[in-house]
Each structure stands twice: as structure tokens, then as C-alpha cells.
Amino acid sequence: MCRRILFLLCIMAVVFPSFQAQAVEFQTIGFESSSMGGAGVACATGSFAPYYNPALLAEKDHGMEISISAGVGIREMDLAEHIDKLADTDIVETLDAITAGIGDGRLDDATHEKVGGDATTIRNSLTSLSEQNGLQIMPSISLGMEIGNFGFGIYNVGEASTYAVVDGNRVDTIVYDETSDSYHEYHIEDNSYTLSDQAEYEARSFEYAYKNNLTYLQLTGLTYIEIPVSYGHKFNTKYGDVSCGGSLKLM
């Protein structure tokens, strides 16, 4: 019998890693976990144990406990500030002004001051966004119940994320002039133009990325409900107490 069990375990160890698994992270629910920065797997006893760790039902403090919680978590990384800057900049107007100056070979001083500043903001913001950015909103609402060593609950958690998809190689001010059917790169620092070509335009131009939807905001979201039936039991041994638990979940 022991040999059969060992044989089955060996097969599982070989087969299971070959399957792809997908999962979402634990969302923080409950006042206790929120007050400890999201910790819960090792300490969420009582009515939150079915969500975090059913073995903690064996460490009950009360015969019965019911908890209701609602909350929202927000994470932001280098996105909001740059999106605000880009929103305050008229991108189409800036590109049109740069294209209009091709015939004169430069922009007049007043236009250069404004357009040059806006073009610099666009380039710097896109460069920064291309490195790393993101905004994540995580709402949750839950009802948990502990009765003796049993636990029940309804946990609704969600996650909405947005991030800017930006090609860091396409942030230069190369524009296409339909009138002359030619490509020109505008140099902000010295207010001058140099002749470019289609290959450079498609490889490095922000205008090309903007018009072909290669730079955009990506939105993703997920919400789910899990309804667990859990049980935890403590075993007393001469080496110490061992708590074990398990859950059956409808998700």
C-alpha cells in the first residue's frame, strides 16, 4: 500500500508541473489584516480564516463569530502624473505646429517656446511611461462566519488595472509633411529641422505611434465571488500542537 501511494506521489510530482496554472493574489479583507499591511495567512483567525487559512479555525477565540467588511485598495506607479501632463498638452496641435514650420525651416520664437515645451513634455512623459507604470484598484466586500471549527463565507473581490502601453523607441519628433510628401525631424533644442525618411519615421516617431495606435492605455479587470465551506482541527502531539484545515469553495 505504501509503495502504491509513493508511486502515485512520484507521478503527480512529474505531471503537475507540466500544467500551466493561473491565479490572482490575495486581496486584503478584514480590519485586522488591513491594520497589518495585508498580513492574514498566519493570523486571520475566526470568520476570516475560511478566506486566508482554514487551519486557523482550530485556533478559535470564540464559539461563534460573524464579520462583514468592505474596502478598496489602490496602487499607483508613475502613471497619474504623466497622464495629467499629457492631458494638459494638445498633442495634435503640437504635431500640426511642428509640421507647419517645415517650410520656413524653423519656428518663430513664440511658437518655439510653447511647442518646444509641449514636445519636451510629451517626449519625457512617454519615455518615463515606457519604463514602468500602472494603476490598480482593488474593491472587496465580504461576509465571514465561524461556528466552532467550521467556517463559511461569501467573499467578493475585484481588481481593475490600467497601464500605458508605450514604445520607448518611438518618442522622437519626426513628422510627415503631406504637402511635400517628405519626412522631417524637428530638433527642439536648436529649433531646426533635418530631412528624415519613412523608415526612421516608422521606427522612431511619436506621431507614427500616435496615429497608428501603438501608444495607448490598456484596461483590464476581474471580479469574482468565492463561497467556502471550511474546517480546521488541532492535533495535540508530544512535539507540540499541529493545526490542519481545508476548504471546499464555489467560485
PDB file of C-alpha atoms in Angstrom, residues 3-195:
ATOM      1  CA  ARG A   3       4.550   1.641  -2.316  1.00  0.00           C
ATOM      2  CA  ARG A   4       1.414   2.463  -4.313  1.00  0.00           C
ATOM      3  CA  ILE A   5       0.995   5.793  -2.535  1.00  0.00           C
ATOM      4  CA  LEU A   6       4.672   6.629  -3.099  1.00  0.00           C
ATOM      5  CA  PHE A   7       4.323   5.683  -6.776  1.00  0.00           C
ATOM      6  CA  LEU A   8       1.274   7.941  -7.195  1.00  0.00           C
ATOM      7  CA  LEU A   9       3.032  10.839  -5.485  1.00  0.00           C
ATOM      8  CA  CYS A  10       6.001  10.466  -7.836  1.00  0.00           C
ATOM      9  CA  ILE A  11       3.677  10.546 -10.863  1.00  0.00           C
ATOM     10  CA  MET A  12       1.949  13.680  -9.525  1.00  0.00           C
ATOM     11  CA  ALA A  13       5.294  15.379  -8.936  1.00  0.00           C
ATOM     12  CA  VAL A  14       6.257  14.768 -12.560  1.00  0.00           C
ATOM     13  CA  VAL A  15       2.899  15.507 -14.235  1.00  0.00           C
ATOM     14  CA  PHE A  16       1.533  18.502 -12.324  1.00  0.00           C
ATOM     15  CA  PRO A  17       4.412  20.942 -13.013  1.00  0.00           C
ATOM     16  CA  SER A  18       3.785  20.476 -16.752  1.00  0.00           C
ATOM     17  CA  PHE A  19       0.356  22.129 -16.472  1.00  0.00           C
ATOM     18  CA  GLN A  20       0.051  25.887 -16.694  1.00  0.00           C
ATOM     19  CA  ALA A  21      -1.583  27.497 -13.663  1.00  0.00           C
ATOM     20  CA  GLN A  22      -3.053  30.961 -13.335  1.00  0.00           C
ATOM     21  CA  ALA A  23      -4.032  32.708 -10.133  1.00  0.00           C
ATOM     22  CA  VAL A  24      -4.712  36.088  -8.595  1.00  0.00           C
ATOM     23  CA  GLU A  25      -3.153  37.421  -5.453  1.00  0.00           C
ATOM     24  CA  PHE A  26      -4.841  37.531  -2.060  1.00  0.00           C
ATOM     25  CA  GLN A  27      -6.804  40.749  -1.720  1.00  0.00           C
ATOM     26  CA  THR A  28      -6.737  42.306   1.713  1.00  0.00           C
ATOM     27  CA  ILE A  29     -10.056  41.919   3.536  1.00  0.00           C
ATOM     28  CA  GLY A  30     -10.938  42.467   7.173  1.00  0.00           C
ATOM     29  CA  PHE A  31      -9.939  45.122   9.679  1.00  0.00           C
ATOM     30  CA  GLU A  32      -7.216  43.031  11.303  1.00  0.00           C
ATOM     31  CA  SER A  33      -5.384  42.247   8.071  1.00  0.00           C
ATOM     32  CA  SER A  34      -5.751  45.829   6.820  1.00  0.00           C
ATOM     33  CA  SER A  35      -4.175  47.175  10.002  1.00  0.00           C
ATOM     34  CA  MET A  36      -1.135  44.931   9.453  1.00  0.00           C
ATOM     35  CA  GLY A  37      -0.387  45.838   5.860  1.00  0.00           C
ATOM     36  CA  GLY A  38      -2.253  42.934   4.283  1.00  0.00           C
ATOM     37  CA  ALA A  39      -0.970  40.108   6.500  1.00  0.00           C
ATOM     38  CA  GLY A  40      -3.549  37.418   7.123  1.00  0.00           C
ATOM     39  CA  VAL A  41      -2.433  33.898   6.245  1.00  0.00           C
ATOM     40  CA  ALA A  42      -0.743  33.386   9.606  1.00  0.00           C
ATOM     41  CA  CYS A  43      -3.077  35.349  11.864  1.00  0.00           C
ATOM     42  CA  ALA A  44      -6.595  35.721  10.400  1.00  0.00           C
ATOM     43  CA  THR A  45      -8.471  33.596  12.910  1.00  0.00           C
ATOM     44  CA  GLY A  46     -12.238  33.444  13.272  1.00  0.00           C
ATOM     45  CA  SER A  47     -14.576  34.490  10.490  1.00  0.00           C
ATOM     46  CA  PHE A  48     -11.779  35.455   8.070  1.00  0.00           C
ATOM     47  CA  ALA A  49      -9.980  32.109   8.369  1.00  0.00           C
ATOM     48  CA  PRO A  50     -12.016  30.478   5.534  1.00  0.00           C
ATOM     49  CA  TYR A  51     -10.550  33.068   3.159  1.00  0.00           C
ATOM     50  CA  TYR A  52      -6.943  33.233   4.354  1.00  0.00           C
ATOM     51  CA  ASN A  53      -6.168  29.907   6.019  1.00  0.00           C
ATOM     52  CA  PRO A  54      -8.789  27.374   7.202  1.00  0.00           C
ATOM     53  CA  ALA A  55      -6.287  25.753   9.607  1.00  0.00           C
ATOM     54  CA  LEU A  56      -6.713  28.849  11.783  1.00  0.00           C
ATOM     55  CA  LEU A  57     -10.282  27.756  12.536  1.00  0.00           C
ATOM     56  CA  ALA A  58      -8.694  25.381  15.033  1.00  0.00           C
ATOM     57  CA  GLU A  59      -7.317  28.427  16.881  1.00  0.00           C
ATOM     58  CA  LYS A  60     -10.729  29.889  17.605  1.00  0.00           C
ATOM     59  CA  ASP A  61     -11.196  32.576  20.234  1.00  0.00           C
ATOM     60  CA  HIS A  62     -14.999  32.413  20.253  1.00  0.00           C
ATOM     61  CA  GLY A  63     -17.663  29.779  19.771  1.00  0.00           C
ATOM     62  CA  MET A  64     -19.250  31.858  17.038  1.00  0.00           C
ATOM     63  CA  GLU A  65     -18.136  34.933  15.104  1.00  0.00           C
ATOM     64  CA  ILE A  66     -19.636  36.872  12.198  1.00  0.00           C
ATOM     65  CA  SER A  67     -17.856  39.673  10.342  1.00  0.00           C
ATOM     66  CA  ILE A  68     -18.819  41.960   7.482  1.00  0.00           C
ATOM     67  CA  SER A  69     -16.236  44.094   5.759  1.00  0.00           C
ATOM     68  CA  ALA A  70     -15.903  46.336   2.727  1.00  0.00           C
ATOM     69  CA  GLY A  71     -12.923  48.202   1.406  1.00  0.00           C
ATOM     70  CA  VAL A  72     -10.872  49.296  -1.553  1.00  0.00           C
ATOM     71  CA  GLY A  73      -7.129  49.253  -2.165  1.00  0.00           C
ATOM     72  CA  ILE A  74      -5.271  51.485  -4.620  1.00  0.00           C
ATOM     73  CA  ARG A  75      -1.782  51.120  -6.030  1.00  0.00           C
ATOM     74  CA  GLU A  76      -0.243  53.651  -8.404  1.00  0.00           C
ATOM     75  CA  MET A  77       3.181  53.638 -10.014  1.00  0.00           C
ATOM     76  CA  ASP A  78       4.433  56.506 -12.173  1.00  0.00           C
ATOM     77  CA  LEU A  79       1.209  56.820 -14.190  1.00  0.00           C
ATOM     78  CA  ALA A  80      -1.137  59.530 -12.910  1.00  0.00           C
ATOM     79  CA  GLU A  81       1.370  62.408 -13.011  1.00  0.00           C
ATOM     80  CA  HIS A  82       2.456  61.744 -16.592  1.00  0.00           C
ATOM     81  CA  ILE A  83      -1.099  61.139 -17.816  1.00  0.00           C
ATOM     82  CA  ASP A  84      -2.084  64.507 -16.304  1.00  0.00           C
ATOM     83  CA  LYS A  85       0.787  66.214 -18.118  1.00  0.00           C
ATOM     84  CA  LEU A  86      -0.139  64.609 -21.434  1.00  0.00           C
ATOM     85  CA  ALA A  87      -3.810  65.504 -20.929  1.00  0.00           C
ATOM     86  CA  ASP A  88      -2.826  69.165 -20.450  1.00  0.00           C
ATOM     87  CA  THR A  89      -0.855  69.097 -23.703  1.00  0.00           C
ATOM     88  CA  ASP A  90      -2.652  69.340 -27.047  1.00  0.00           C
ATOM     89  CA  ILE A  91      -0.750  66.614 -28.863  1.00  0.00           C
ATOM     90  CA  VAL A  92      -2.432  67.110 -32.260  1.00  0.00           C
ATOM     91  CA  GLU A  93      -1.893  70.867 -32.131  1.00  0.00           C
ATOM     92  CA  THR A  94       1.769  70.378 -31.235  1.00  0.00           C
ATOM     93  CA  LEU A  95       2.343  67.997 -34.144  1.00  0.00           C
ATOM     94  CA  ASP A  96       0.491  70.300 -36.561  1.00  0.00           C
ATOM     95  CA  ALA A  97       2.592  73.284 -35.457  1.00  0.00           C
ATOM     96  CA  ILE A  98       5.824  71.335 -35.978  1.00  0.00           C
ATOM     97  CA  THR A  99       4.672  70.263 -39.463  1.00  0.00           C
ATOM     98  CA  ALA A 100       3.642  73.835 -40.359  1.00  0.00           C
ATOM     99  CA  GLY A 101       7.136  75.124 -39.586  1.00  0.00           C
ATOM    100  CA  ILE A 102       8.857  72.869 -42.101  1.00  0.00           C
ATOM    101  CA  GLY A 103       8.515  75.377 -44.951  1.00  0.00           C
ATOM    102  CA  ASP A 104      10.358  78.104 -43.031  1.00  0.00           C
ATOM    103  CA  GLY A 105      12.977  75.708 -41.672  1.00  0.00           C
ATOM    104  CA  ARG A 106      12.294  76.830 -38.108  1.00  0.00           C
ATOM    105  CA  LEU A 107       9.511  78.008 -35.797  1.00  0.00           C
ATOM    106  CA  ASP A 108       9.145  81.625 -34.766  1.00  0.00           C
ATOM    107  CA  ASP A 109      10.361  82.329 -31.240  1.00  0.00           C
ATOM    108  CA  ALA A 110       6.941  82.470 -29.578  1.00  0.00           C
ATOM    109  CA  THR A 111       5.774  79.238 -31.239  1.00  0.00           C
ATOM    110  CA  HIS A 112       9.089  77.539 -30.498  1.00  0.00           C
ATOM    111  CA  GLU A 113       8.797  78.389 -26.809  1.00  0.00           C
ATOM    112  CA  LYS A 114       5.340  76.828 -26.492  1.00  0.00           C
ATOM    113  CA  VAL A 115       5.659  73.960 -28.961  1.00  0.00           C
ATOM    114  CA  GLY A 116       9.167  73.130 -27.795  1.00  0.00           C
ATOM    115  CA  GLY A 117       7.979  72.948 -24.200  1.00  0.00           C
ATOM    116  CA  ASP A 118       4.994  70.778 -25.111  1.00  0.00           C
ATOM    117  CA  ALA A 119       7.100  68.467 -27.292  1.00  0.00           C
ATOM    118  CA  THR A 120       9.635  68.082 -24.484  1.00  0.00           C
ATOM    119  CA  THR A 121       6.829  67.215 -22.039  1.00  0.00           C
ATOM    120  CA  ILE A 122       5.464  64.624 -24.458  1.00  0.00           C
ATOM    121  CA  ARG A 123       8.857  63.032 -25.021  1.00  0.00           C
ATOM    122  CA  ASN A 124       9.845  62.958 -21.332  1.00  0.00           C
ATOM    123  CA  SER A 125       6.467  61.622 -20.200  1.00  0.00           C
ATOM    124  CA  LEU A 126       6.408  58.879 -22.823  1.00  0.00           C
ATOM    125  CA  THR A 127       9.985  57.866 -22.027  1.00  0.00           C
ATOM    126  CA  SER A 128       9.160  57.582 -18.343  1.00  0.00           C
ATOM    127  CA  LEU A 129       5.908  55.681 -19.006  1.00  0.00           C
ATOM    128  CA  SER A 130       7.682  53.212 -21.278  1.00  0.00           C
ATOM    129  CA  GLU A 131       9.914  52.117 -18.389  1.00  0.00           C
ATOM    130  CA  GLN A 132       7.242  51.204 -15.828  1.00  0.00           C
ATOM    131  CA  ASN A 133       3.754  52.390 -14.919  1.00  0.00           C
ATOM    132  CA  GLY A 134       0.413  51.191 -13.635  1.00  0.00           C
ATOM    133  CA  LEU A 135      -2.715  51.898 -11.613  1.00  0.00           C
ATOM    134  CA  GLN A 136      -4.573  49.162  -9.746  1.00  0.00           C
ATOM    135  CA  ILE A 137      -7.888  49.445  -7.866  1.00  0.00           C
ATOM    136  CA  MET A 138      -8.994  46.511  -5.698  1.00  0.00           C
ATOM    137  CA  PRO A 139     -12.519  46.695  -4.213  1.00  0.00           C
ATOM    138  CA  SER A 140     -13.800  43.980  -1.896  1.00  0.00           C
ATOM    139  CA  ILE A 141     -16.835  43.123   0.214  1.00  0.00           C
ATOM    140  CA  SER A 142     -17.158  40.051   2.400  1.00  0.00           C
ATOM    141  CA  LEU A 143     -19.283  38.185   4.888  1.00  0.00           C
ATOM    142  CA  GLY A 144     -17.496  35.605   7.038  1.00  0.00           C
ATOM    143  CA  MET A 145     -18.818  33.242   9.690  1.00  0.00           C
ATOM    144  CA  GLU A 146     -17.159  30.913  12.177  1.00  0.00           C
ATOM    145  CA  ILE A 147     -19.136  28.312  14.135  1.00  0.00           C
ATOM    146  CA  GLY A 148     -16.910  26.127  16.261  1.00  0.00           C
ATOM    147  CA  ASN A 149     -14.310  24.582  13.994  1.00  0.00           C
ATOM    148  CA  PHE A 150     -16.359  25.290  10.873  1.00  0.00           C
ATOM    149  CA  GLY A 151     -16.182  28.379   8.715  1.00  0.00           C
ATOM    150  CA  PHE A 152     -18.418  29.798   5.989  1.00  0.00           C
ATOM    151  CA  GLY A 153     -18.322  32.935   3.934  1.00  0.00           C
ATOM    152  CA  ILE A 154     -19.138  34.941   0.848  1.00  0.00           C
ATOM    153  CA  TYR A 155     -16.124  36.889  -0.366  1.00  0.00           C
ATOM    154  CA  ASN A 156     -16.384  39.217  -3.349  1.00  0.00           C
ATOM    155  CA  VAL A 157     -13.076  40.666  -4.526  1.00  0.00           C
ATOM    156  CA  GLY A 158     -12.155  42.530  -7.671  1.00  0.00           C
ATOM    157  CA  GLU A 159      -9.249  44.100  -9.456  1.00  0.00           C
ATOM    158  CA  ALA A 160      -9.232  46.798 -12.119  1.00  0.00           C
ATOM    159  CA  SER A 161      -5.925  47.767 -13.670  1.00  0.00           C
ATOM    160  CA  THR A 162      -4.787  50.279 -16.242  1.00  0.00           C
ATOM    161  CA  TYR A 163      -1.369  50.929 -17.673  1.00  0.00           C
ATOM    162  CA  ALA A 164       0.081  52.871 -20.562  1.00  0.00           C
ATOM    163  CA  VAL A 165       1.497  50.854 -23.436  1.00  0.00           C
ATOM    164  CA  VAL A 166       4.322  52.965 -24.819  1.00  0.00           C
ATOM    165  CA  ASP A 167       7.114  52.038 -27.197  1.00  0.00           C
ATOM    166  CA  GLY A 168      10.167  53.739 -25.717  1.00  0.00           C
ATOM    167  CA  ASN A 169      11.832  53.759 -29.140  1.00  0.00           C
ATOM    168  CA  ARG A 170       9.065  55.862 -30.703  1.00  0.00           C
ATOM    169  CA  VAL A 171       9.258  59.156 -28.789  1.00  0.00           C
ATOM    170  CA  ASP A 172      11.084  61.417 -31.275  1.00  0.00           C
ATOM    171  CA  THR A 173       9.535  64.382 -33.119  1.00  0.00           C
ATOM    172  CA  ILE A 174       9.700  63.126 -36.687  1.00  0.00           C
ATOM    173  CA  VAL A 175       6.688  64.315 -38.691  1.00  0.00           C
ATOM    174  CA  TYR A 176       5.297  63.624 -42.136  1.00  0.00           C
ATOM    175  CA  ASP A 177       4.526  66.597 -44.399  1.00  0.00           C
ATOM    176  CA  GLU A 178       1.787  65.701 -46.888  1.00  0.00           C
ATOM    177  CA  THR A 179       2.393  68.838 -48.948  1.00  0.00           C
ATOM    178  CA  SER A 180       5.937  67.887 -49.891  1.00  0.00           C
ATOM    179  CA  ASP A 181       5.478  64.134 -49.298  1.00  0.00           C
ATOM    180  CA  SER A 182       8.564  64.127 -47.085  1.00  0.00           C
ATOM    181  CA  TYR A 183       9.669  63.336 -43.544  1.00  0.00           C
ATOM    182  CA  HIS A 184      11.407  65.783 -41.228  1.00  0.00           C
ATOM    183  CA  GLU A 185      12.841  65.533 -37.714  1.00  0.00           C
ATOM    184  CA  TYR A 186      12.376  68.587 -35.534  1.00  0.00           C
ATOM    185  CA  HIS A 187      15.179  69.333 -33.071  1.00  0.00           C
ATOM    186  CA  ILE A 188      13.709  71.086 -30.062  1.00  0.00           C
ATOM    187  CA  GLU A 189      16.994  72.315 -28.609  1.00  0.00           C
ATOM    188  CA  ASP A 190      18.104  74.478 -31.542  1.00  0.00           C
ATOM    189  CA  ASN A 191      14.735  74.953 -33.287  1.00  0.00           C
ATOM    190  CA  SER A 192      15.816  73.310 -36.527  1.00  0.00           C
ATOM    191  CA  TYR A 193      14.740  70.576 -38.969  1.00  0.00           C
ATOM    192  CA  THR A 194      16.640  67.820 -40.707  1.00  0.00           C
ATOM    193  CA  LEU A 195      15.396  65.654 -43.534  1.00  0.00           C
TER     194      LEU A 195
END
